Coordinates of C-alpha atoms in Angstrom, one line a residue:
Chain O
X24 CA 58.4 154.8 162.4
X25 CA 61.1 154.7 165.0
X26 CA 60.8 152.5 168.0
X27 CA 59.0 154.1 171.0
X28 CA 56.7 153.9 173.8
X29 CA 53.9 155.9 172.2
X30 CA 53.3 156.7 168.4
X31 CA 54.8 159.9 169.3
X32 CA 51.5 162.2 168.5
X33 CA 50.5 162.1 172.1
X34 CA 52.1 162.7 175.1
X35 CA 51.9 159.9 177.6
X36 CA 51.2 160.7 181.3
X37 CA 53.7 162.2 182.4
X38 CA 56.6 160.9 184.6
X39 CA 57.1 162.5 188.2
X40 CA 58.9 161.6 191.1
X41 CA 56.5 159.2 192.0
X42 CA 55.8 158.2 195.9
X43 CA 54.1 155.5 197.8
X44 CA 50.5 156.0 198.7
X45 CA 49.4 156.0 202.1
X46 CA 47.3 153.4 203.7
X47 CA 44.2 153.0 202.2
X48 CA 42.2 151.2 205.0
X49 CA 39.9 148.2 204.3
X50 CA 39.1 148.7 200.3
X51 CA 39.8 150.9 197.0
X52 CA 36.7 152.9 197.0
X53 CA 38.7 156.0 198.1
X54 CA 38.2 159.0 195.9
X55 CA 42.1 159.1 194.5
X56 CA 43.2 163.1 194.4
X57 CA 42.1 165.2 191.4
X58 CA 45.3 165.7 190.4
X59 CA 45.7 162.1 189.8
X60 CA 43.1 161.7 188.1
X61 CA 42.6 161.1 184.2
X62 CA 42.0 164.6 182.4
X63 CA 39.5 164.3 179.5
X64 CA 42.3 165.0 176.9
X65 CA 43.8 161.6 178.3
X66 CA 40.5 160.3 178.1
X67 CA 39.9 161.3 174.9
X68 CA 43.3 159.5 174.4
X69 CA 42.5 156.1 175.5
X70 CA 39.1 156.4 173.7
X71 CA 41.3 156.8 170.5
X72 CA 44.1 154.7 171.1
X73 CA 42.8 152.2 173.8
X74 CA 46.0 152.8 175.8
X75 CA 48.1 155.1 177.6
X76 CA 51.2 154.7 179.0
X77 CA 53.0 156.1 182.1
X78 CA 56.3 155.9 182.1
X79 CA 58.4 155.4 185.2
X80 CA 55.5 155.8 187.1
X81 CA 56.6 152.7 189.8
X82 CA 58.8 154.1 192.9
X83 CA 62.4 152.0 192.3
X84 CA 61.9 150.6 195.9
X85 CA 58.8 148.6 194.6
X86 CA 61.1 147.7 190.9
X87 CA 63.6 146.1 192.9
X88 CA 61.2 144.0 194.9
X89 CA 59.3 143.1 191.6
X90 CA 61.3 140.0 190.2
X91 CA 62.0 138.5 193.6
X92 CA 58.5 138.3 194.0
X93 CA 57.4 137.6 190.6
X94 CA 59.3 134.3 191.0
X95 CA 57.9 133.3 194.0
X96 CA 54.4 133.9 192.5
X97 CA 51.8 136.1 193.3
X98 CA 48.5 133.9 194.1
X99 CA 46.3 133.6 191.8
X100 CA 42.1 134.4 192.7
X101 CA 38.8 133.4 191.8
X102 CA 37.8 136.0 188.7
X103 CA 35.7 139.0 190.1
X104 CA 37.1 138.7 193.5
X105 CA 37.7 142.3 195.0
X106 CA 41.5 144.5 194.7
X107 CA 41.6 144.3 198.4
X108 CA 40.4 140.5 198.7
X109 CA 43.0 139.7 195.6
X110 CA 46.0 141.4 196.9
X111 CA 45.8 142.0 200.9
X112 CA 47.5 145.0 202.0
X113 CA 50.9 145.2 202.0
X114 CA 51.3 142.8 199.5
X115 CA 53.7 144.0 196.2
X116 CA 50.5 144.0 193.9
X117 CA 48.4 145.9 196.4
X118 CA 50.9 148.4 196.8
X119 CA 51.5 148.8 192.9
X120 CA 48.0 149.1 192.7
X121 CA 47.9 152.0 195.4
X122 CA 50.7 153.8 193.4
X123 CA 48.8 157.2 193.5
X124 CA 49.0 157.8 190.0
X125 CA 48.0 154.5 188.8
X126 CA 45.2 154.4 191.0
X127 CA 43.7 157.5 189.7
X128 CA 44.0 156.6 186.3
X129 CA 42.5 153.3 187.1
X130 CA 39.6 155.4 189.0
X131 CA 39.5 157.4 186.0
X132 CA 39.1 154.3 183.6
X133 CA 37.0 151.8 185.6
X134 CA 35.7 153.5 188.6
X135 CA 36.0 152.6 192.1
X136 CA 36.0 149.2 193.1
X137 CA 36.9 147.4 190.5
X138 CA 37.3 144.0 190.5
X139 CA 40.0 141.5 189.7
X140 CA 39.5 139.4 186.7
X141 CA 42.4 138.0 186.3
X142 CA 46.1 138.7 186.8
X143 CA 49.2 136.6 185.9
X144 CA 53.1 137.2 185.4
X145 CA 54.7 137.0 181.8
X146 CA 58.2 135.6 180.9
X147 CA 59.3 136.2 177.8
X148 CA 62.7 133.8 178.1
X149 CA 65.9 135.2 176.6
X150 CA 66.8 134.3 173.3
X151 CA 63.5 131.9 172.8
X152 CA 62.9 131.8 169.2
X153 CA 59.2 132.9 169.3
X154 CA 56.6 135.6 169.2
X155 CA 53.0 135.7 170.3
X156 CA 50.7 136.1 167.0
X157 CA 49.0 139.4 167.5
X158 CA 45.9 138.6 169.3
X159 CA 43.3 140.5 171.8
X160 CA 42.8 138.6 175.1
X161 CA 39.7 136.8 175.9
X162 CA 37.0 136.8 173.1
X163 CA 35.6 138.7 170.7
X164 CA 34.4 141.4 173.0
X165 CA 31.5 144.1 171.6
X166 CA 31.4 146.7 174.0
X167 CA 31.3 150.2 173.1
X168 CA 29.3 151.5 176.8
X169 CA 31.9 149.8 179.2
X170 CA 35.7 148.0 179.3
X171 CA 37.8 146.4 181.1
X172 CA 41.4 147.4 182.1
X173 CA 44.6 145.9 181.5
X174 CA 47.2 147.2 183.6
X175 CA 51.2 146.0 182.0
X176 CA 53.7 146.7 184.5
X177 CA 57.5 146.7 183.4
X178 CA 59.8 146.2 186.4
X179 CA 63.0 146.4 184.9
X180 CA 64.3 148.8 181.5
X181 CA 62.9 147.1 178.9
X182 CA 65.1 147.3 175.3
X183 CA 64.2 146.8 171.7
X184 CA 66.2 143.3 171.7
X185 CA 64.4 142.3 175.0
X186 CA 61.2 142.1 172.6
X187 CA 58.8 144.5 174.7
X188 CA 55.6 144.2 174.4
X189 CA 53.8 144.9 170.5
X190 CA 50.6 146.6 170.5
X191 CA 48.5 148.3 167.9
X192 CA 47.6 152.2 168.7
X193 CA 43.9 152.4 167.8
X194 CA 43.1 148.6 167.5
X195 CA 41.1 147.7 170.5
X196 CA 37.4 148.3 168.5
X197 CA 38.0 146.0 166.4
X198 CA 35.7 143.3 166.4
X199 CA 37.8 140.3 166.1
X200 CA 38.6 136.9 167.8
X201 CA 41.4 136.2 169.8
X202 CA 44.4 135.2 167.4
X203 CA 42.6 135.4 164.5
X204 CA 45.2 137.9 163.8
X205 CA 47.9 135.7 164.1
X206 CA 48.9 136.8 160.4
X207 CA 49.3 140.5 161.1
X208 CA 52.9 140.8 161.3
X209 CA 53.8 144.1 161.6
X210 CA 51.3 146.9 160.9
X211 CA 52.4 150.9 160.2
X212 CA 52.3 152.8 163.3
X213 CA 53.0 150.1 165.8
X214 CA 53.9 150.3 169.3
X215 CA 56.8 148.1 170.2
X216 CA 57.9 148.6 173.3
X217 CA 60.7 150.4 175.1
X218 CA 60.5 151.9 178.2
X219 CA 62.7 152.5 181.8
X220 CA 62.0 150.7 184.7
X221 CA 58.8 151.0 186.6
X222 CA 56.6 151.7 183.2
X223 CA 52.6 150.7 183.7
X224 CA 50.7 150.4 180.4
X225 CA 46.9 150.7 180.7
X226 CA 45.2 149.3 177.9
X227 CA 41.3 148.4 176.4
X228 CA 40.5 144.9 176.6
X229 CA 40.6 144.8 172.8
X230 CA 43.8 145.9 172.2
X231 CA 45.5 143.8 169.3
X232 CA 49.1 143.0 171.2
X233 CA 51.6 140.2 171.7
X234 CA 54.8 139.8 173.6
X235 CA 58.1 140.0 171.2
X236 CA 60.7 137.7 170.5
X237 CA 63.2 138.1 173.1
X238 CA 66.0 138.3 171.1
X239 CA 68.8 138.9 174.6
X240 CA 69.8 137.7 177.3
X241 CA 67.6 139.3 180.2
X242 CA 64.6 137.0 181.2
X243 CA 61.9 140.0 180.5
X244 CA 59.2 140.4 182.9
X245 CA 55.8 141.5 182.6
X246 CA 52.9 141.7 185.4
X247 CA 49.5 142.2 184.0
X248 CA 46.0 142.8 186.1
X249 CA 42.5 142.9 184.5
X250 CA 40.2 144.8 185.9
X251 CA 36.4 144.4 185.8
X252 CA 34.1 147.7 186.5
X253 CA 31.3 147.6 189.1
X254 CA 30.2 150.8 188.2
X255 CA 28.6 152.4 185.1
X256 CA 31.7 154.6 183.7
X257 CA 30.3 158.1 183.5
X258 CA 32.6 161.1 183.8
X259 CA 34.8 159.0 186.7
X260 CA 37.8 161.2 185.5
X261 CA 38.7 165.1 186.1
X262 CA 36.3 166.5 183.4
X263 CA 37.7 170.2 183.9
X264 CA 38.5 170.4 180.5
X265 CA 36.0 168.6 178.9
X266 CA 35.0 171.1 176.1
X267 CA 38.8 172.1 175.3
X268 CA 39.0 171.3 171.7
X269 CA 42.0 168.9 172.1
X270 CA 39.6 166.2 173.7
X271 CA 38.0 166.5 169.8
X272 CA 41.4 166.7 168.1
X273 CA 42.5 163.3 170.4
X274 CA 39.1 161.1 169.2
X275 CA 39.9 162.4 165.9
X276 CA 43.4 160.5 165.5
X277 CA 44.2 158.3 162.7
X278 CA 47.3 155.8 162.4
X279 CA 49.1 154.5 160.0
X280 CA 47.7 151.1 159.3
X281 CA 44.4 152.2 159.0
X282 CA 42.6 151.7 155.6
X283 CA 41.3 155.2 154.3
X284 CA 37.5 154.0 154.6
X285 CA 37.8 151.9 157.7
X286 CA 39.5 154.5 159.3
X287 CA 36.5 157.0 159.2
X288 CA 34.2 154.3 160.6
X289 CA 36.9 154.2 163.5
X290 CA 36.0 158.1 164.6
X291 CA 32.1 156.7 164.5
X292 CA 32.7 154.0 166.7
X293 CA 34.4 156.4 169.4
X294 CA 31.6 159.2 169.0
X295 CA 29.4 156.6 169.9
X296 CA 32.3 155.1 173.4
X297 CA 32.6 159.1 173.9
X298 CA 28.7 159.5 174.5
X299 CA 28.7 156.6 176.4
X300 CA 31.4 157.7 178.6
X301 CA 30.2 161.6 179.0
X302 CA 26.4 160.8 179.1
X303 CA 26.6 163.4 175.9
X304 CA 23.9 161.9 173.3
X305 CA 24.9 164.7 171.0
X306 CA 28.6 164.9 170.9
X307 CA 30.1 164.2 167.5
X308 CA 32.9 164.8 165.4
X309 CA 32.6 166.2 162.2
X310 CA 29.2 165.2 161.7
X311 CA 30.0 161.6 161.2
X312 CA 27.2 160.4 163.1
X313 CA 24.7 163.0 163.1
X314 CA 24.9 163.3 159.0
X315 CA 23.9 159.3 159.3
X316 CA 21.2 159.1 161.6
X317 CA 19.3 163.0 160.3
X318 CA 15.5 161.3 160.1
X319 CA 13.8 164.2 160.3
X320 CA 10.6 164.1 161.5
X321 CA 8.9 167.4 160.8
X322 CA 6.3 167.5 158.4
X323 CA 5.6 170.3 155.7
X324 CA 2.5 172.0 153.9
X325 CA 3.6 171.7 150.1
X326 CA 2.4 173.2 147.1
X327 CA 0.4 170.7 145.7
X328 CA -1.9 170.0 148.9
Chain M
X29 CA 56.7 117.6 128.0
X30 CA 56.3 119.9 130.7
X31 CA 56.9 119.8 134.4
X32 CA 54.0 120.0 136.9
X33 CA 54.6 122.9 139.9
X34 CA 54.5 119.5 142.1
X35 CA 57.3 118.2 140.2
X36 CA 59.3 121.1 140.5
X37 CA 59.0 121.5 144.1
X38 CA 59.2 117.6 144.8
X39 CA 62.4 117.5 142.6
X40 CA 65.5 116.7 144.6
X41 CA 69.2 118.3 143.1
X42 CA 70.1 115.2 140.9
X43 CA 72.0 116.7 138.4
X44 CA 73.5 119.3 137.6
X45 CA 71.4 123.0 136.8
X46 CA 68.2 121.1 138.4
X47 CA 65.9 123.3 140.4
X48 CA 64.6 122.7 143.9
X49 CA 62.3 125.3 144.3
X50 CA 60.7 126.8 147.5
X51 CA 57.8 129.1 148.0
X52 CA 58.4 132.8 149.7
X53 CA 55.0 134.3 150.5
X54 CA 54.3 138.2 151.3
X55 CA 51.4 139.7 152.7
X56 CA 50.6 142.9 152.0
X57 CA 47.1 145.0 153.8
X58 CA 46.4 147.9 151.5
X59 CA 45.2 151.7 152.9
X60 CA 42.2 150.7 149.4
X61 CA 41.1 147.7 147.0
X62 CA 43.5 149.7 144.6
X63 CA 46.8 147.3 144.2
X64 CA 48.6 150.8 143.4
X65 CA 47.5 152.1 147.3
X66 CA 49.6 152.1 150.0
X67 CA 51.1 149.3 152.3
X68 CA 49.8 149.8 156.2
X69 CA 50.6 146.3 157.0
X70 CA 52.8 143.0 156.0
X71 CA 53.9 139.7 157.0
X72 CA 56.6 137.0 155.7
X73 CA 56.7 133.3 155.2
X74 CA 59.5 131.6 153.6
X75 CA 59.3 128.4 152.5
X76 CA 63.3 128.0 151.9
X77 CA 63.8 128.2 155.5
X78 CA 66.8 130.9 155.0
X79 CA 65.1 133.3 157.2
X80 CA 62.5 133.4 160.1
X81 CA 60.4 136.4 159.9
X82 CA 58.1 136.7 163.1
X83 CA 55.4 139.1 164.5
X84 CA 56.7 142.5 165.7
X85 CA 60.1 142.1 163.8
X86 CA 59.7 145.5 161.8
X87 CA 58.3 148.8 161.3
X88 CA 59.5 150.0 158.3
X89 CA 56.9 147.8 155.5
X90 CA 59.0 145.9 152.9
X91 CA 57.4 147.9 150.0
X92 CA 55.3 151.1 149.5
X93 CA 52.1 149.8 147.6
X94 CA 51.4 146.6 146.0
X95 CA 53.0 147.5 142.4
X96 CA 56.3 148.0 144.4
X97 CA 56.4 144.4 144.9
X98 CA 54.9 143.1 141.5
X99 CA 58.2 145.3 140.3
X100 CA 60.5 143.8 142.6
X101 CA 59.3 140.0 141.0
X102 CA 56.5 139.1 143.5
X103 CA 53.2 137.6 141.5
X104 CA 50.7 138.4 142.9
X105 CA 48.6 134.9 144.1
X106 CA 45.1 136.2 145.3
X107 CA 43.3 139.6 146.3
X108 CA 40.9 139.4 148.8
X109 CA 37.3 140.4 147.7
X110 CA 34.9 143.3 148.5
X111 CA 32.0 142.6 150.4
X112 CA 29.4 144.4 151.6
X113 CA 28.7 144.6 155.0
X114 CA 26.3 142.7 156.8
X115 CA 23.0 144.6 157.5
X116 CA 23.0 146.0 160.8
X117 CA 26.9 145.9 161.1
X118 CA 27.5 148.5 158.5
X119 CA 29.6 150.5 160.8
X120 CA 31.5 148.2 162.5
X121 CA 35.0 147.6 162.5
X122 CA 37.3 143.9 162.3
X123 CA 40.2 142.9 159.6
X124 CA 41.9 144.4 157.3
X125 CA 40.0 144.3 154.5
X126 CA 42.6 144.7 151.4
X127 CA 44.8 141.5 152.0
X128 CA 46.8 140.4 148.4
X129 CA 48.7 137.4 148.8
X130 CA 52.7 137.4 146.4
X131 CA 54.8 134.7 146.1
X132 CA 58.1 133.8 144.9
X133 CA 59.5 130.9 143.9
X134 CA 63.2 130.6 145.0
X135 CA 65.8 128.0 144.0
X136 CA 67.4 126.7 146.9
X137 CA 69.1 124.0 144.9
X138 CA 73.0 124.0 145.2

């Protein structure tokens, strides 16, 4: 599997010529343009993948500001505490944040008015000998009917050698703890990271990921926010094409590392985030739920009454 | 008389042809319980210190399926077992489930 940004079978967000939002007033419960918004084939994406990444999406203006500020420190804030209480406006997280594509794919993910949970800047120092094990942040984390948000910004180009960020497409339903899987190497189908300047991963709060060995000489930088929703996340994206058949052919995926049985109970799992998510109790994918919960209930005269 | 496996690894190079042997382990994740199936995921330790494999340091998988490696000299050390799910968590999802631990036992004496 060569080294990319994406597994290759899906086409990330595209990169555009990206611009600064305008002001935004007092909070971020502005209704983003459609156009920004999520479509329901990206949706359908994340469901499958839990991530999706937009490449170049940061304006270089705000990039070249990024490590300056990064050193300095950005303050941290008591978890839960508002976007517009956590960064105040103007600030160089407040105006990533506002970057009109990343805030409708964050409107499309967690709604409006998210809050902060955390956020923190990672330094993966050159030539420093050591990986993270593979891990999912937090705790074991069950949720099928809501997520959080992890937003991975990449100021600067990041290379193979500068040991970009690893992450496992299709890994954040797993119900595991932590670092429990601290022994997972490598796994087929991995993402490791490469991408240009001004990349912004979204990902599910159970992603399995770890930063890389930094195996150069660049300090490599990494801002990540988590966001909390406030809202229920129903249909919060551009649902236009919600009955195209690709949204079906995206929550169908399968990668590499997955075990031929587990892998079916993986499409289960995201019929069940997919209802959650549309409000759609009978949406399936190739029967795999409906075959297992059939319990008929209509009774017949038979022959020997 | 034989040698113990703790004598063998204990054993220092105090003569000539003696062994000092080191443990290399390799983990493979199976796509099935079959040891003939196919590798979706792997890790390294070696115990001879000659190399420092590390998380994220590959994506092509050291071997195809499990035979591959038995061929190539690994013995296999353990196979992790099947069991059934839990009741009420038969369709959830967490490990890998087919985990087979290989070893092999390196001179690093001389």
């Amino acid at each position: 599997m060569p080294t990319s940004t994406s597994d290759g079978s899906v086409p990330p967000v595209a990169a555009h010529p990206p611009a600064l939002a305008p002001a935004l007033g007092e909070d971020m419960t502005f209704q983003p343009a459609r156009d920004h918004l999520l479509t329901s084939v990206q949706m359908a994406h994340f469901v499958s993948h839990g991530s999706l990444i937009m490449e170049a999406v940061v304006p270089e203006e705000l990039n070249a500001q990024a490590i300056d500020v990064f050193r300095e420190g950005i303050p941290p804030v008591p978890y839960g505490t508002s976007v517009e209480d956590s960064f105040p406006e103007g600030s160089f997280a407040r105006r990533l944040v506002e970057v009109p594509r990343i805030a409708g794919a964050l409107h499309s993910l967690v709604g409006p008015g998210p809050t902060i949970d955390h956020h923190a800047v990672h330094l993966r120092r050159p030539n420093d000998g050591q990986a993270q094990p593979l891990h999912g942040d937090a705790i074991i984390d069950v949720r099928l009917d809501a997520f959080d948000v992890q937003l991975m910004y990449y100021p600067q180009d990041v290379t193979l050698e500068m040991g970009g960020t690893l992450s496992v497409p299709g890994s954040h339903l797993r119900r595991t703890n932590e670092s429990d899987t601290g022994r997972y190497q490598n796994l087929r189908g991995q993402t490791r990271l490469t991408c240009p300047a001004g990349t912004v991963v979204l990902v599910h709060h159970g992603i399995w990921h770890g930063g890389r060995r930094n195996d150069s000489d660049i300090e490599r930088f990494m801002f990540k926010i988590r966001f909390n929703p406030t809202v229920r996340q129903l249909r919060l994206w551009n649902t236009d094409d919600i009955d195209k058949p690709e949204v079906s052919e995206k929550l169908r995926s399968r990668f590499p590392w997955y075990e031929h049985a587990t892998g079916r109970l993986e499409i289960y799992n995201r019929v069940q985030m997919w209802r959650a998510l549309t409000g759609d109790d009978t949406f399936d994918i190739d029967y795999w739920s409906t075959r297992v919960s059939n319990r008929p209930q209509r009774v017949v005269a038979t022959a020997g009454r | 008389m034989s040698t113990t496996t703790e004598q063998l690894f204990s054993a220092g190079p105090d003569g000539a042809g003696e062994q000092v042997l080191r443990q290399r382990v390799l983990v493979l994740y199976l796509a099935t319980s079959a040891l003939d199936s196919s590798v979706v995921g792997w890790a390294n330790y070696d115990g001879t210190g000659q190399t420092s494999p590390t998380t994220g340091d590959s994506d092509e998988p050291p071997y195809d399926t499990g035979v591959a490696a038995l061929r190539d000299g690994w013995r296999l050390i353990q196979a992790s077992q099947l069991i059934p799910p839990y009741p009420g968590h038969e369709y959830d999802v967490s490990f890998l489930k087919h985990e087979f631990l290989f070893e092999k036992l390196v001179n690093v004496a001389g």
